[in-house]
Amino acid sequence: MGDPKAALTVHVYEDPRCPYCREFEITGGGPELREAMVRREAKTEYTLASFLDDRVGGNGSKKAVNALRAALEEGRFAEYHAVLYVHQPPESADGYTDAFLLELADQVDGLRGPEFDAAVKTMKYRSFVTASQKAYERAGGTEEPEGPGTPTAVINGRRIPTEYTGVLLDATSFADLLQRIRSNPLAWNGLDR
């Protein structure tokens, strides 16, 4: 999402059921990231995980990732992504049912229609959901074979170190980090990875 020529590329790893991802998207760095995209300073890539289904039961993460992929097909990913996090059910509730996902889609102009609805109801993008989860796991490398945790952000190819992930949940700190990287990208890119 965003201007392909933007100086900053922010890769975000999220699970739709993750309450910390909701915090990032609603009150943390997410709004600052969206503003940077509007200003054409950043573009965002997402890897959507579904590991919480295995950890807490159910299949809500998988269903939400599938629905987000269907929204991408309709050109409404960003809008639907925002709506899902605003209305995220409690992590343990497994509330992302087909009916709830379709109800939330009603809040996004132009999203609901036969193709989107069928994609949600049939898990049309099941292979995408599986591939996205595997990409998430690979992102953890040998040190974190189950994935890097969510939310995680990689900016211009460099992951925010685990001990500093709190910056993702603080809007001011995240905005400051983006500005510092934009002002001095060589310092950020030259740090030890």
Tab-separated table of C-alpha atoms in Angstrom:
chain	number	residue	atom	x	y	z
A	1	MET	CA	0.000	0.000	0.000
A	2	GLY	CA	1.214	3.517	-0.704
A	3	ASP	CA	3.497	5.167	-3.227
A	4	PRO	CA	5.868	2.543	-4.693
A	5	LYS	CA	8.560	5.249	-4.907
A	6	ALA	CA	8.330	6.192	-1.207
A	7	ALA	CA	11.661	6.354	0.606
A	8	LEU	CA	10.455	4.157	3.472
A	9	THR	CA	9.193	0.603	3.167
A	10	VAL	CA	7.535	-0.657	6.326
A	11	HIS	CA	6.782	-4.371	6.421
A	12	VAL	CA	4.282	-5.191	9.170
A	13	TYR	CA	3.624	-8.686	10.517
A	14	GLU	CA	0.178	-9.051	12.119
A	15	ASP	CA	-2.397	-11.617	13.175
A	16	PRO	CA	-5.957	-10.232	12.896
A	17	ARG	CA	-6.844	-11.670	16.328
A	18	CYS	CA	-3.814	-10.152	18.081
A	19	PRO	CA	-4.828	-7.469	20.606
A	20	TYR	CA	-1.372	-5.846	20.383
A	21	CYS	CA	-1.836	-5.554	16.613
A	22	ARG	CA	-5.129	-3.795	17.306
A	23	GLU	CA	-3.326	-1.430	19.669
A	24	PHE	CA	-0.707	-0.738	16.974
A	25	GLU	CA	-3.391	-0.087	14.335
A	26	ILE	CA	-5.757	2.008	16.479
A	27	THR	CA	-3.690	4.044	18.978
A	28	GLY	CA	-0.060	3.113	18.306
A	29	GLY	CA	2.107	3.566	15.252
A	30	GLY	CA	-0.511	2.479	12.699
A	31	PRO	CA	-2.196	5.885	12.330
A	32	GLU	CA	1.244	7.516	11.998
A	33	LEU	CA	2.189	4.992	9.321
A	34	ARG	CA	-1.022	5.726	7.415
A	35	GLU	CA	-0.284	9.463	7.596
A	36	ALA	CA	3.233	8.833	6.245
A	37	MET	CA	1.646	6.899	3.362
A	38	VAL	CA	-0.748	9.776	2.633
A	39	ARG	CA	2.264	12.127	2.549
A	40	ARG	CA	3.924	9.638	0.143
A	41	GLU	CA	6.829	9.158	2.544
A	42	ALA	CA	6.188	5.456	3.200
A	43	LYS	CA	4.700	2.375	1.656
A	44	THR	CA	3.486	-0.576	3.691
A	45	GLU	CA	3.672	-4.304	3.073
A	46	TYR	CA	1.757	-6.771	5.229
A	47	THR	CA	2.360	-10.390	6.112
A	48	LEU	CA	-0.791	-11.680	7.758
A	49	ALA	CA	-0.332	-14.525	10.208
A	50	SER	CA	-2.934	-16.903	11.597
A	51	PHE	CA	-1.015	-18.619	14.405
A	52	LEU	CA	-3.463	-17.521	17.099
A	53	ASP	CA	-6.033	-19.980	15.763
A	54	ASP	CA	-3.738	-22.827	16.822
A	55	ARG	CA	-2.809	-21.209	20.129
A	56	VAL	CA	-6.236	-20.164	21.394
A	57	GLY	CA	-8.550	-22.274	19.227
A	58	GLY	CA	-10.870	-21.633	16.351
A	59	ASN	CA	-10.228	-20.342	12.845
A	60	GLY	CA	-11.009	-16.623	13.059
A	61	SER	CA	-7.520	-15.493	12.061
A	62	LYS	CA	-7.587	-17.675	8.961
A	63	LYS	CA	-11.075	-16.432	8.045
A	64	ALA	CA	-10.039	-12.795	8.557
A	65	VAL	CA	-6.862	-13.203	6.474
A	66	ASN	CA	-8.930	-14.819	3.717
A	67	ALA	CA	-11.432	-11.946	3.855
A	68	LEU	CA	-8.610	-9.379	3.749
A	69	ARG	CA	-7.224	-11.089	0.646
A	70	ALA	CA	-10.693	-10.942	-0.904
A	71	ALA	CA	-10.854	-7.216	-0.032
A	72	LEU	CA	-7.501	-6.726	-1.751
A	73	GLU	CA	-8.973	-8.272	-4.882
A	74	GLU	CA	-11.777	-5.695	-4.703
A	75	GLY	CA	-9.326	-2.808	-4.176
A	76	ARG	CA	-10.567	-2.219	-0.622
A	77	PHE	CA	-7.827	-3.794	1.522
A	78	ALA	CA	-6.853	-0.677	3.493
A	79	GLU	CA	-10.410	0.269	4.339
A	80	TYR	CA	-11.417	-3.256	5.357
A	81	HIS	CA	-8.198	-3.783	7.315
A	82	ALA	CA	-9.020	-0.665	9.365
A	83	VAL	CA	-12.602	-1.803	9.992
A	84	LEU	CA	-11.476	-5.267	11.151
A	85	TYR	CA	-9.164	-3.815	13.774
A	86	VAL	CA	-11.677	-1.241	15.014
A	87	HIS	CA	-14.178	-4.083	15.568
A	88	GLN	CA	-11.740	-6.831	16.593
A	89	PRO	CA	-13.430	-9.392	18.846
A	90	PRO	CA	-11.638	-10.496	22.019
A	91	GLU	CA	-8.694	-12.741	21.130
A	92	SER	CA	-10.164	-15.787	22.885
A	93	ALA	CA	-13.659	-15.359	21.395
A	94	ASP	CA	-12.842	-16.497	17.831
A	95	GLY	CA	-15.356	-13.908	16.680
A	96	TYR	CA	-14.278	-13.506	13.061
A	97	THR	CA	-17.063	-15.662	11.672
A	98	ASP	CA	-18.241	-15.489	8.066
A	99	ALA	CA	-21.344	-13.583	9.172
A	100	PHE	CA	-19.344	-11.048	11.202
A	101	LEU	CA	-16.786	-10.544	8.425
A	102	LEU	CA	-19.585	-9.872	5.945
A	103	GLU	CA	-21.328	-7.541	8.399
A	104	LEU	CA	-18.091	-5.561	8.779
A	105	ALA	CA	-17.690	-5.457	4.995
A	106	ASP	CA	-20.964	-3.511	4.849
A	107	GLN	CA	-19.029	-0.605	6.405
A	108	VAL	CA	-16.691	-0.387	3.384
A	109	ASP	CA	-18.194	1.284	0.326
A	110	GLY	CA	-18.123	-0.958	-2.709
A	111	LEU	CA	-16.792	-4.071	-0.966
A	112	ARG	CA	-19.842	-6.288	-0.630
A	113	GLY	CA	-20.904	-8.173	-3.726
A	114	PRO	CA	-21.304	-11.720	-5.005
A	115	GLU	CA	-17.556	-12.292	-5.558
A	116	PHE	CA	-16.437	-10.952	-2.188
A	117	ASP	CA	-19.221	-12.719	-0.310
A	118	ALA	CA	-18.481	-16.042	-2.028
A	119	ALA	CA	-14.749	-15.670	-1.337
A	120	VAL	CA	-15.454	-15.168	2.370
A	121	LYS	CA	-17.972	-18.021	2.637
A	122	THR	CA	-15.873	-20.578	0.709
A	123	MET	CA	-12.400	-19.604	2.022
A	124	LYS	CA	-11.444	-18.968	-1.604
A	125	TYR	CA	-7.961	-17.768	-0.616
A	126	ARG	CA	-7.127	-20.697	1.676
A	127	SER	CA	-3.816	-21.277	-0.124
A	128	PHE	CA	-2.912	-17.598	0.362
A	129	VAL	CA	-3.717	-17.894	4.089
A	130	THR	CA	-1.380	-20.895	4.377
A	131	ALA	CA	1.386	-19.234	2.338
A	132	SER	CA	1.130	-16.036	4.397
A	133	GLN	CA	1.438	-17.996	7.655
A	134	LYS	CA	4.507	-19.803	6.296
A	135	ALA	CA	6.051	-16.467	5.257
A	136	TYR	CA	5.447	-15.222	8.786
A	137	GLU	CA	7.198	-18.275	10.236
A	138	ARG	CA	10.174	-17.848	7.857
A	139	ALA	CA	10.479	-14.226	8.966
A	140	GLY	CA	11.411	-15.475	12.424
A	141	GLY	CA	14.452	-17.283	11.060
A	142	THR	CA	16.180	-20.014	13.028
A	143	GLU	CA	15.917	-18.032	16.268
A	144	GLU	CA	12.120	-17.765	16.074
A	145	PRO	CA	10.917	-20.657	13.889
A	146	GLU	CA	7.284	-20.033	14.849
A	147	GLY	CA	7.498	-16.406	13.659
A	148	PRO	CA	8.737	-13.088	15.003
A	149	GLY	CA	5.696	-12.214	17.114
A	150	THR	CA	3.019	-9.676	16.335
A	151	PRO	CA	3.095	-6.900	15.669
A	152	THR	CA	6.589	-6.794	14.211
A	153	ALA	CA	7.870	-4.150	11.815
A	154	VAL	CA	10.770	-4.177	9.394
A	155	ILE	CA	11.697	-0.744	8.068
A	156	ASN	CA	13.808	-0.566	4.903
A	157	GLY	CA	14.897	-4.150	5.441
A	158	ARG	CA	15.850	-3.781	9.109
A	159	ARG	CA	13.675	-5.207	11.836
A	160	ILE	CA	12.924	-3.060	14.856
A	161	PRO	CA	14.851	-4.953	17.555
A	162	THR	CA	12.705	-6.969	19.947
A	163	GLU	CA	13.748	-4.863	22.934
A	164	TYR	CA	12.355	-1.774	21.146
A	165	THR	CA	9.055	-3.160	19.858
A	166	GLY	CA	7.241	-0.946	22.376
A	167	VAL	CA	7.819	1.882	19.888
A	168	LEU	CA	5.142	0.248	17.724
A	169	LEU	CA	2.542	0.875	20.411
A	170	ASP	CA	3.436	4.535	20.990
A	171	ALA	CA	2.273	6.844	18.208
A	172	THR	CA	4.698	9.660	18.994
A	173	SER	CA	7.724	7.381	19.262
A	174	PHE	CA	6.842	5.574	16.047
A	175	ALA	CA	6.341	8.850	14.153
A	176	ASP	CA	9.690	10.055	15.476
A	177	LEU	CA	11.380	6.828	14.376
A	178	LEU	CA	9.951	7.107	10.865
A	179	GLN	CA	11.087	10.730	10.642
A	180	ARG	CA	14.600	9.910	11.882
A	181	ILE	CA	14.950	7.062	9.384
A	182	ARG	CA	13.641	9.236	6.569
A	183	SER	CA	16.091	12.015	7.510
A	184	ASN	CA	19.082	9.705	7.858
A	185	PRO	CA	18.442	6.369	6.110
A	186	LEU	CA	22.112	5.421	6.030
A	187	ALA	CA	22.336	5.451	9.816
A	188	TRP	CA	19.326	3.096	10.062
A	189	ASN	CA	20.445	0.814	7.249
A	190	GLY	CA	24.049	0.732	8.463
A	191	LEU	CA	23.232	-0.579	11.929
A	192	ASP	CA	23.991	-4.193	12.742
A	193	ARG	CA	21.168	-6.429	11.748
